[in-house]
Short mmCIF file of C-alpha atoms and ligand atoms in Angstrom, two decimals:
data_model
loop_
_atom_site.label_atom_id
_atom_site.label_comp_id
_atom_site.label_asym_id
_atom_site.label_seq_id
_atom_site.Cartn_x
_atom_site.Cartn_y
_atom_site.Cartn_z
CA MET A 1 173.35 -147.39 -127.64
CA ALA A 2 174.90 -146.36 -130.67
CA SER A 3 176.03 -143.18 -129.57
CA SER A 4 177.62 -144.60 -126.65
CA ALA A 5 179.68 -146.91 -128.95
CA SER A 6 180.83 -143.94 -130.96
CA SER A 7 181.76 -142.03 -127.99
CA SER A 8 184.32 -144.57 -127.13
CA THR A 9 186.23 -144.38 -130.23
CA GLY A 10 187.95 -140.95 -130.45
CA SER A 11 184.78 -139.01 -130.26
CA SER A 12 186.25 -135.48 -130.36
CA LYS A 13 186.75 -135.45 -134.23
CA LYS A 14 183.15 -136.72 -134.78
CA ILE A 15 181.76 -134.14 -132.62
CA ASP A 16 183.45 -131.46 -134.56
CA ALA A 17 182.17 -132.98 -137.91
CA ASN A 18 178.74 -133.17 -136.40
CA GLY A 19 179.00 -129.38 -135.47
CA GLY A 20 177.52 -127.64 -132.64
CA PRO A 21 179.16 -127.19 -129.00
CA ASP A 22 175.83 -128.53 -127.86
CA THR A 23 176.50 -132.04 -129.06
CA ALA A 24 180.12 -131.84 -127.70
CA ASP A 25 178.68 -130.86 -124.37
CA LYS A 26 176.23 -133.81 -124.38
CA GLU A 27 178.89 -136.19 -125.32
CA GLU A 28 181.23 -135.12 -122.65
CA LYS A 29 178.38 -135.49 -120.02
CA LYS A 30 177.92 -139.00 -121.32
CA GLU A 31 181.40 -139.91 -120.94
CA ASP A 32 181.35 -138.42 -117.45
CA ARG A 33 178.66 -140.70 -116.48
CA THR A 34 181.04 -143.74 -116.75
CA PHE A 35 182.57 -142.48 -113.54
CA GLU A 36 179.37 -141.80 -111.75
CA CYS A 37 178.84 -143.24 -108.40
CA ASN A 38 176.02 -145.88 -108.61
CA ILE A 39 174.48 -144.58 -105.35
CA CYS A 40 174.62 -140.90 -105.50
CA LEU A 41 174.69 -140.68 -109.38
CA ASP A 42 177.42 -137.90 -108.93
CA THR A 43 181.04 -138.24 -110.08
CA ALA A 44 182.39 -140.57 -107.61
CA ARG A 45 184.62 -138.95 -104.81
CA ASP A 46 187.04 -141.07 -102.88
CA ALA A 47 186.15 -143.64 -105.51
CA VAL A 48 186.06 -147.43 -104.65
CA VAL A 49 185.36 -150.29 -106.90
CA SER A 50 183.86 -153.65 -105.64
CA MET A 51 185.18 -156.95 -106.69
CA CYS A 52 182.11 -157.16 -109.24
CA GLY A 53 183.51 -153.99 -110.68
CA HIS A 54 180.91 -151.47 -109.65
CA LEU A 55 182.05 -147.90 -108.89
CA PHE A 56 181.00 -145.97 -105.79
CA CYS A 57 182.09 -143.09 -103.57
CA TRP A 58 183.43 -144.59 -100.45
CA PRO A 59 181.23 -142.57 -98.16
CA CYS A 60 178.17 -143.75 -100.12
CA LEU A 61 179.10 -147.52 -100.28
CA HIS A 62 179.99 -147.35 -96.52
CA GLN A 63 176.57 -146.00 -95.80
CA TRP A 64 174.85 -148.61 -97.69
CA LEU A 65 176.83 -151.35 -96.03
CA GLU A 66 175.95 -149.66 -92.55
CA THR A 67 172.21 -149.48 -93.41
CA ARG A 68 171.95 -153.25 -94.11
CA PRO A 69 174.62 -155.04 -92.10
CA SER A 70 172.95 -158.25 -92.31
CA ARG A 71 172.65 -158.07 -96.14
CA GLN A 72 176.17 -156.97 -97.63
CA VAL A 73 175.42 -156.96 -101.29
CA CYS A 74 176.41 -154.93 -104.31
CA PRO A 75 173.92 -152.12 -104.76
CA VAL A 76 174.02 -152.71 -108.60
CA CYS A 77 174.32 -156.44 -109.16
CA LYS A 78 173.53 -157.84 -105.58
CA ALA A 79 176.87 -159.88 -105.64
CA ALA A 80 178.20 -160.36 -102.04
CA ILE A 81 180.55 -157.59 -101.01
CA SER A 82 182.50 -156.50 -98.07
CA LYS A 83 184.40 -153.36 -96.80
CA GLU A 84 187.52 -155.38 -96.72
CA LYS A 85 187.31 -156.31 -100.35
CA VAL A 86 186.85 -152.92 -102.20
CA VAL A 87 189.67 -151.33 -104.20
CA PRO A 88 190.35 -147.66 -103.88
CA LEU A 89 190.92 -145.78 -107.17
CA TYR A 90 193.54 -143.18 -107.02
CA GLY A 91 193.42 -140.83 -110.27
CA ARG A 92 195.93 -138.19 -110.92
CA GLY A 93 193.69 -135.52 -109.87
CA SER A 94 192.17 -137.48 -106.92
CA THR A 95 191.42 -135.49 -103.68
CA LYS A 96 193.82 -135.34 -100.70
CA GLN A 97 193.29 -137.83 -97.92
CA GLU A 98 191.88 -135.29 -95.50
CA ASP A 99 188.13 -135.18 -95.92
CA PRO A 100 185.52 -137.56 -94.74
CA ARG A 101 187.04 -139.09 -91.68
CA GLU A 102 184.90 -137.58 -89.01
CA LYS A 103 181.74 -139.49 -90.02
CA VAL A 104 182.95 -142.24 -92.24
CA PRO A 105 186.09 -144.49 -91.53
CA PRO A 106 188.85 -143.81 -94.08
CA ARG A 107 188.69 -145.66 -97.39
CA PRO A 108 190.43 -148.97 -97.21
CA ALA A 109 194.02 -148.73 -98.70
CA GLY A 110 195.04 -150.48 -101.92
CA GLN A 111 196.97 -153.53 -101.61
CA ARG A 112 200.53 -153.54 -103.13
CA THR A 113 202.51 -156.57 -103.71
CA GLU A 114 206.23 -156.25 -104.55
CA PRO A 115 207.11 -157.75 -107.93
CA GLU A 116 208.77 -161.06 -107.99
CA GLY A 117 212.64 -160.80 -107.82
CA GLY A 118 214.16 -161.89 -111.13
CA SER A 119 216.82 -164.35 -109.84
CA THR A 120 214.84 -166.84 -107.63
CA PHE A 121 212.57 -169.43 -109.18
CA PRO A 122 209.16 -168.16 -108.26
CA GLY A 123 206.83 -170.22 -106.21
CA PHE A 124 209.04 -173.25 -105.58
CA GLY A 125 210.46 -172.54 -102.01
CA PHE A 126 211.64 -175.69 -100.29
CA GLY A 127 209.18 -175.14 -97.47
CA ASP A 128 206.13 -175.66 -99.56
CA THR A 129 207.02 -178.36 -101.98
CA GLY A 130 204.61 -180.79 -100.44
CA PHE A 131 201.84 -178.50 -100.95
CA HIS A 132 202.68 -178.14 -104.75
CA MET A 133 203.25 -181.65 -105.20
CA SER A 134 199.96 -182.97 -103.84
CA PHE A 135 198.17 -180.27 -105.80
CA GLY A 136 199.86 -181.50 -108.96
CA ILE A 137 198.49 -185.06 -108.15
CA GLY A 138 195.26 -183.97 -106.99
CA ALA A 139 194.26 -182.16 -110.08
CA PHE A 140 194.99 -185.28 -112.16
CA PRO A 141 191.72 -187.16 -111.42
CA PHE A 142 189.70 -184.01 -112.00
CA GLY A 143 191.34 -183.39 -115.35
CA PHE A 144 190.89 -186.89 -116.46
CA PHE A 145 187.28 -187.04 -115.12
CA THR A 146 186.18 -184.09 -116.91
CA SER A 147 187.94 -184.91 -120.13
CA THR A 148 186.07 -188.11 -120.15
CA PHE A 149 182.85 -186.33 -119.65
CA ASN A 150 183.62 -183.92 -122.47
CA PHE A 151 184.61 -186.48 -124.65
CA GLY A 152 181.45 -188.37 -124.27
CA ASP A 153 179.29 -185.18 -124.90
CA ALA A 154 181.28 -183.99 -127.82
CA ARG A 155 180.95 -187.25 -129.80
CA PRO A 156 179.01 -186.91 -132.72
CA GLY A 157 176.99 -190.05 -132.36
CA ALA A 158 176.86 -190.40 -128.65
CA ALA A 159 175.03 -193.76 -127.91
CA PRO A 160 171.24 -193.12 -127.34
CA HIS A 161 169.68 -193.76 -124.01
CA GLY A 162 169.09 -197.33 -123.09
CA THR A 163 171.41 -199.13 -125.55
CA PRO A 164 174.14 -201.29 -124.02
CA GLN A 165 176.70 -199.01 -125.34
CA HIS A 166 175.04 -196.11 -123.43
CA LEU A 167 174.82 -198.14 -120.08
CA GLU A 168 178.35 -199.08 -120.50
CA GLU A 169 179.38 -195.38 -121.01
CA GLN A 170 177.36 -194.51 -117.84
CA TYR A 171 178.98 -197.37 -115.88
CA LEU A 172 182.33 -196.05 -116.93
CA SER A 173 181.62 -192.46 -116.02
CA LYS A 174 180.37 -193.58 -112.59
CA LEU A 175 183.38 -195.84 -112.08
CA PHE A 176 185.76 -192.81 -112.97
CA LEU A 177 183.63 -190.74 -110.49
CA TRP A 178 184.24 -193.24 -107.64
CA LEU A 179 187.84 -193.46 -108.56
CA ALA A 180 188.21 -189.72 -108.27
CA VAL A 181 186.38 -189.69 -105.03
CA LEU A 182 188.55 -192.40 -103.59
CA PHE A 183 191.68 -190.63 -104.90
CA ILE A 184 190.69 -187.48 -102.92
CA PHE A 185 190.09 -189.52 -99.90
CA TRP A 186 193.29 -191.03 -100.20
CA LEU A 187 194.90 -187.58 -100.62
CA LEU A 188 193.04 -186.40 -97.58
CA LEU A 189 194.07 -189.22 -95.41
CA ALA A 190 197.92 -189.20 -96.58
CA MET B 1 175.10 -136.83 -94.76
CA ALA B 2 173.86 -133.63 -96.65
CA ASN B 3 170.65 -134.27 -98.44
CA ILE B 4 171.71 -136.82 -100.93
CA ALA B 5 167.94 -137.86 -101.21
CA ALA B 6 166.86 -134.58 -103.07
CA GLN B 7 169.97 -134.50 -105.24
CA ARG B 8 169.47 -137.96 -106.61
CA ILE B 9 165.70 -137.67 -107.19
CA LYS B 10 166.57 -134.50 -109.24
CA ARG B 11 168.85 -136.58 -111.28
CA GLU B 12 166.49 -139.46 -111.58
CA PHE B 13 163.65 -137.29 -112.63
CA LYS B 14 165.68 -136.02 -115.42
CA GLU B 15 166.45 -139.68 -116.24
CA VAL B 16 163.04 -140.89 -116.47
CA ILE B 17 161.95 -137.78 -118.43
CA LYS B 18 164.59 -138.46 -121.05
CA SER B 19 163.95 -142.31 -121.07
CA GLU B 20 162.53 -144.21 -123.98
CA GLU B 21 159.82 -145.66 -121.77
CA VAL B 22 158.58 -142.09 -121.52
CA ALA B 23 158.53 -141.72 -125.30
CA LYS B 24 156.56 -144.78 -125.57
CA CYS B 25 154.10 -143.42 -122.86
CA ALA B 26 154.80 -146.36 -120.64
CA ILE B 27 155.85 -144.52 -117.55
CA ARG B 28 155.82 -141.18 -116.17
CA VAL B 29 156.71 -139.14 -112.99
CA GLU B 30 155.67 -135.64 -111.86
CA LEU B 31 156.61 -133.62 -108.93
CA VAL B 32 154.07 -133.28 -106.27
CA ASN B 33 156.11 -130.84 -104.11
CA ASP B 34 159.21 -128.65 -104.58
CA ASN B 35 161.40 -130.47 -102.29
CA TYR B 36 161.58 -133.79 -104.21
CA THR B 37 160.12 -135.81 -101.30
CA GLU B 38 156.72 -136.67 -103.06
CA LEU B 39 156.16 -137.64 -106.64
CA LYS B 40 153.36 -138.95 -108.75
CA GLY B 41 154.20 -141.82 -110.88
CA GLU B 42 152.05 -143.21 -113.68
CA ILE B 43 152.54 -146.60 -115.48
CA ALA B 44 150.55 -147.88 -118.49
CA GLY B 45 148.85 -151.31 -118.04
CA PRO B 46 151.14 -153.77 -120.05
CA PRO B 47 149.75 -155.21 -123.21
CA ASP B 48 148.17 -158.61 -123.23
CA THR B 49 147.04 -158.39 -119.60
CA PRO B 50 143.79 -157.45 -118.09
CA TYR B 51 145.45 -153.95 -117.22
CA GLU B 52 145.91 -153.14 -121.07
CA GLY B 53 144.77 -149.59 -121.88
CA GLY B 54 144.49 -148.39 -118.47
CA ASN B 55 146.67 -145.88 -116.51
CA PHE B 56 147.76 -146.37 -113.11
CA ILE B 57 148.84 -143.56 -110.78
CA LEU B 58 151.26 -144.14 -108.05
CA GLU B 59 151.98 -142.25 -104.80
CA ILE B 60 155.68 -142.25 -104.31
CA LYS B 61 157.21 -140.88 -101.09
CA VAL B 62 160.88 -140.45 -100.86
CA PRO B 63 162.33 -141.10 -97.31
CA GLU B 64 165.13 -139.03 -95.98
CA THR B 65 167.46 -141.97 -96.12
CA TYR B 66 166.80 -142.49 -99.88
CA PRO B 67 168.51 -144.24 -101.70
CA PHE B 68 169.78 -146.27 -98.90
CA ASN B 69 166.05 -147.23 -98.17
CA PRO B 70 163.42 -147.72 -100.85
CA PRO B 71 160.78 -145.12 -101.74
CA LYS B 72 157.38 -145.84 -100.43
CA VAL B 73 155.15 -146.60 -103.23
CA ARG B 74 151.29 -147.37 -103.34
CA PHE B 75 148.64 -147.38 -106.05
CA MET B 76 146.37 -144.51 -106.07
CA THR B 77 144.29 -145.94 -108.82
CA LYS B 78 142.16 -148.90 -107.60
CA ILE B 79 143.35 -152.14 -108.91
CA TRP B 80 142.47 -155.79 -108.84
CA HIS B 81 145.80 -157.75 -108.43
CA PRO B 82 146.96 -160.38 -105.98
CA ASN B 83 149.96 -158.52 -105.03
CA ILE B 84 148.27 -154.97 -104.49
CA SER B 85 145.71 -154.36 -101.92
CA SER B 86 142.28 -153.63 -103.44
CA VAL B 87 141.67 -151.40 -100.42
CA THR B 88 144.79 -149.37 -99.62
CA GLY B 89 146.75 -149.81 -102.85
CA ALA B 90 149.61 -151.14 -100.76
CA ILE B 91 152.18 -153.21 -102.87
CA CYS B 92 153.90 -156.44 -101.98
CA LEU B 93 157.15 -156.32 -104.06
CA ASP B 94 160.41 -157.56 -102.65
CA ILE B 95 162.44 -154.62 -104.24
CA LEU B 96 160.36 -152.23 -102.35
CA LYS B 97 161.25 -154.11 -98.97
CA ASP B 98 164.31 -156.22 -98.24
CA GLN B 99 165.52 -156.71 -101.91
CA TRP B 100 165.91 -153.12 -102.42
CA ALA B 101 169.34 -151.97 -103.68
CA ALA B 102 170.75 -148.47 -103.70
CA ALA B 103 171.45 -148.32 -107.25
CA MET B 104 167.93 -148.77 -108.13
CA THR B 105 166.04 -145.82 -109.32
CA LEU B 106 162.42 -144.39 -109.89
CA ARG B 107 162.68 -145.72 -113.47
CA THR B 108 163.56 -149.32 -112.36
CA VAL B 109 160.85 -149.14 -109.76
CA LEU B 110 158.21 -148.09 -112.10
CA LEU B 111 159.40 -150.73 -114.63
CA SER B 112 159.28 -153.30 -111.94
CA LEU B 113 155.91 -152.32 -111.08
CA GLN B 114 154.79 -152.78 -114.55
CA ALA B 115 156.47 -156.08 -114.71
CA LEU B 116 154.50 -157.20 -111.54
CA LEU B 117 151.17 -156.27 -113.56
CA SER B 118 152.17 -158.68 -116.13
CA ALA B 119 153.42 -161.45 -113.77
CA ALA B 120 151.38 -161.75 -110.44
CA GLU B 121 152.86 -163.87 -107.68
CA PRO B 122 149.74 -165.31 -105.87
CA ASP B 123 151.85 -167.35 -103.55
CA ASP B 124 153.21 -164.09 -101.94
CA PRO B 125 149.87 -162.07 -101.83
CA GLN B 126 149.14 -158.66 -100.57
CA ASP B 127 145.32 -159.22 -101.14
CA ALA B 128 144.35 -162.71 -100.10
CA VAL B 129 140.83 -162.45 -101.70
CA VAL B 130 142.19 -161.60 -105.04
CA ALA B 131 145.00 -164.14 -104.79
CA LYS B 132 142.50 -166.89 -103.92
CA GLN B 133 140.45 -165.86 -106.87
CA PHE B 134 143.56 -165.96 -109.14
CA LYS B 135 144.41 -169.47 -108.05
CA GLU B 136 140.93 -170.94 -108.10
CA ASN B 137 139.46 -169.15 -111.17
CA VAL B 138 141.92 -167.47 -113.20
CA GLU B 139 139.52 -166.51 -115.90
CA MET B 140 137.14 -164.90 -113.39
CA PHE B 141 140.11 -163.06 -111.91
CA GLN B 142 141.03 -161.79 -115.46
CA LEU B 143 137.34 -160.56 -116.01
CA THR B 144 137.27 -158.86 -112.73
CA ALA B 145 140.68 -157.20 -113.26
CA ARG B 146 139.74 -155.86 -116.74
CA HIS B 147 136.56 -154.57 -115.28
CA TRP B 148 138.38 -152.72 -112.53
CA THR B 149 140.76 -151.31 -115.20
CA ASN B 150 137.74 -149.99 -117.11
CA ALA B 151 136.20 -148.73 -113.97
CA TYR B 152 139.16 -146.86 -112.44
CA ALA B 153 141.96 -146.58 -114.86
CA GLY B 154 140.20 -145.69 -118.10
CA GLY B 155 140.66 -149.01 -119.70
CA PRO B 156 138.53 -149.53 -122.91
CA ASN B 157 136.95 -152.98 -122.07
CA ALA B 158 133.61 -152.52 -120.18
CA ASN B 159 131.83 -155.51 -119.05
CA LYS B 160 128.08 -155.06 -119.51
CA ASP B 161 127.11 -158.04 -117.15
CA PHE B 162 129.19 -156.73 -114.38
CA ASP B 163 128.17 -153.13 -114.82
CA ASP B 164 124.51 -154.24 -114.83
CA LYS B 165 125.04 -156.11 -111.43
CA ILE B 166 126.51 -153.00 -109.93
CA LYS B 167 123.83 -150.88 -111.13
CA LYS B 168 121.22 -153.23 -109.35
CA LEU B 169 123.11 -153.04 -106.03
CA ILE B 170 123.38 -149.12 -106.39
CA GLU B 171 119.61 -148.91 -106.98
CA MET B 172 119.41 -150.89 -103.67
CA GLY B 173 121.30 -148.19 -101.89
CA VAL B 174 124.70 -149.65 -101.96
CA ASP B 175 127.81 -147.35 -102.58
CA GLU B 176 129.22 -148.17 -106.04
CA HIS B 177 132.84 -149.23 -105.02
CA GLU B 178 131.51 -151.25 -102.17
CA ALA B 179 129.21 -153.07 -104.55
CA ARG B 180 132.05 -153.75 -106.89
CA VAL B 181 134.34 -155.06 -104.05
CA ALA B 182 131.51 -157.29 -102.98
CA LEU B 183 130.74 -158.77 -106.27
CA SER B 184 134.43 -159.01 -107.14
CA SER B 185 135.04 -160.99 -103.99
CA TYR B 186 132.20 -163.44 -104.53
CA ASN B 187 132.99 -164.09 -108.23
CA TRP B 188 130.08 -161.94 -109.31
CA ASP B 189 127.43 -164.12 -107.54
CA MET B 190 124.75 -161.59 -106.93
CA GLU B 191 123.03 -163.47 -104.23
CA ARG B 192 126.27 -164.07 -102.11
CA ALA B 193 127.31 -160.38 -102.59
CA THR B 194 123.88 -159.16 -101.36
CA GLU B 195 123.93 -161.39 -98.46
CA GLN B 196 127.26 -159.99 -97.45
CA LEU B 197 126.48 -156.41 -98.11
CA PHE B 198 123.25 -156.56 -95.99
CA SER B 199 124.43 -158.84 -93.21
ZN1 ZN C 201 178.21 -141.46 -104.35
ZN1 ZN C 202 178.17 -155.32 -108.38
#
């Protein structure tokens, strides 16, 4: 573990100090392993990253997803994944797009969003004011609700169970919960 | 797909050999043939279990579709455990079935099996007889498992009482392993074991 930590902070000088091209070679290999596909354990080709952050070759991941269509999980952490939600990695030295199309569908493309234009006020088009407004109000009871709870928890001498004060607090929390629920109902109906 | 299975096993093989568990003699792998389709695994019985001090040999078969499908693993060393067949060595462990994930390796499989030896799951049994004993009489189970570790896996703890009972049955013309199975299945009750063996 210690060695991996040292390798991340400007390793080349340290290796020279330690001497030996052997160590340099080993360190290099270790660094390479960061970019190994989690399935074939080789350096990832046509690399993609899942939403949970795990790196694979696209052909490898594709085959994994094909093997178990009913159970689409990350091979490393078992988070839910899908073909549509992987991010391709384009390094500078990445391969041309020609290779594995015969057997494997092409790697999904990256998603590009244009940066926001400077002049318009972002996010407040006239068309969707309704949405923004209701969201603003809707968030209110939640915030209030959670803050009351947090307040109760953080208090140094929170009332012990069974005491009238404790009961009263419980009653208040429940009241707020109901208020929040009613509020959401009202929002839904409105 | 070109043979990714052999490629990967080669890498994993190196990984296991370099791992700290090997240094601690907890796990080991050996090649059985040159094309990396069959290996021999070995795990040490975990401390504070009836398997302590024993060495358990595993047969590992690597399918062509590895690592997209799990390796086929079974115990070659006879073992008394609710999730392992005392007859065939077949293992009931989710990661060797539907919970397999392609990023798992020989190392993680061996370590999971070692963990299984420390924590049996009698509610998901492979060997119904062992699982029943585990649930109904855990002390008897532990004595029996320790005895099997001594008899088959080189464990240090012999049980004189059990050994004597087996000896008696052998004198009656019963095969040693059959005698052990019968006695183990009937909580070392001589009468019931004999009854079952000679019926
Ligand atoms: Zn790969
Ligand atoms: Zn993941």
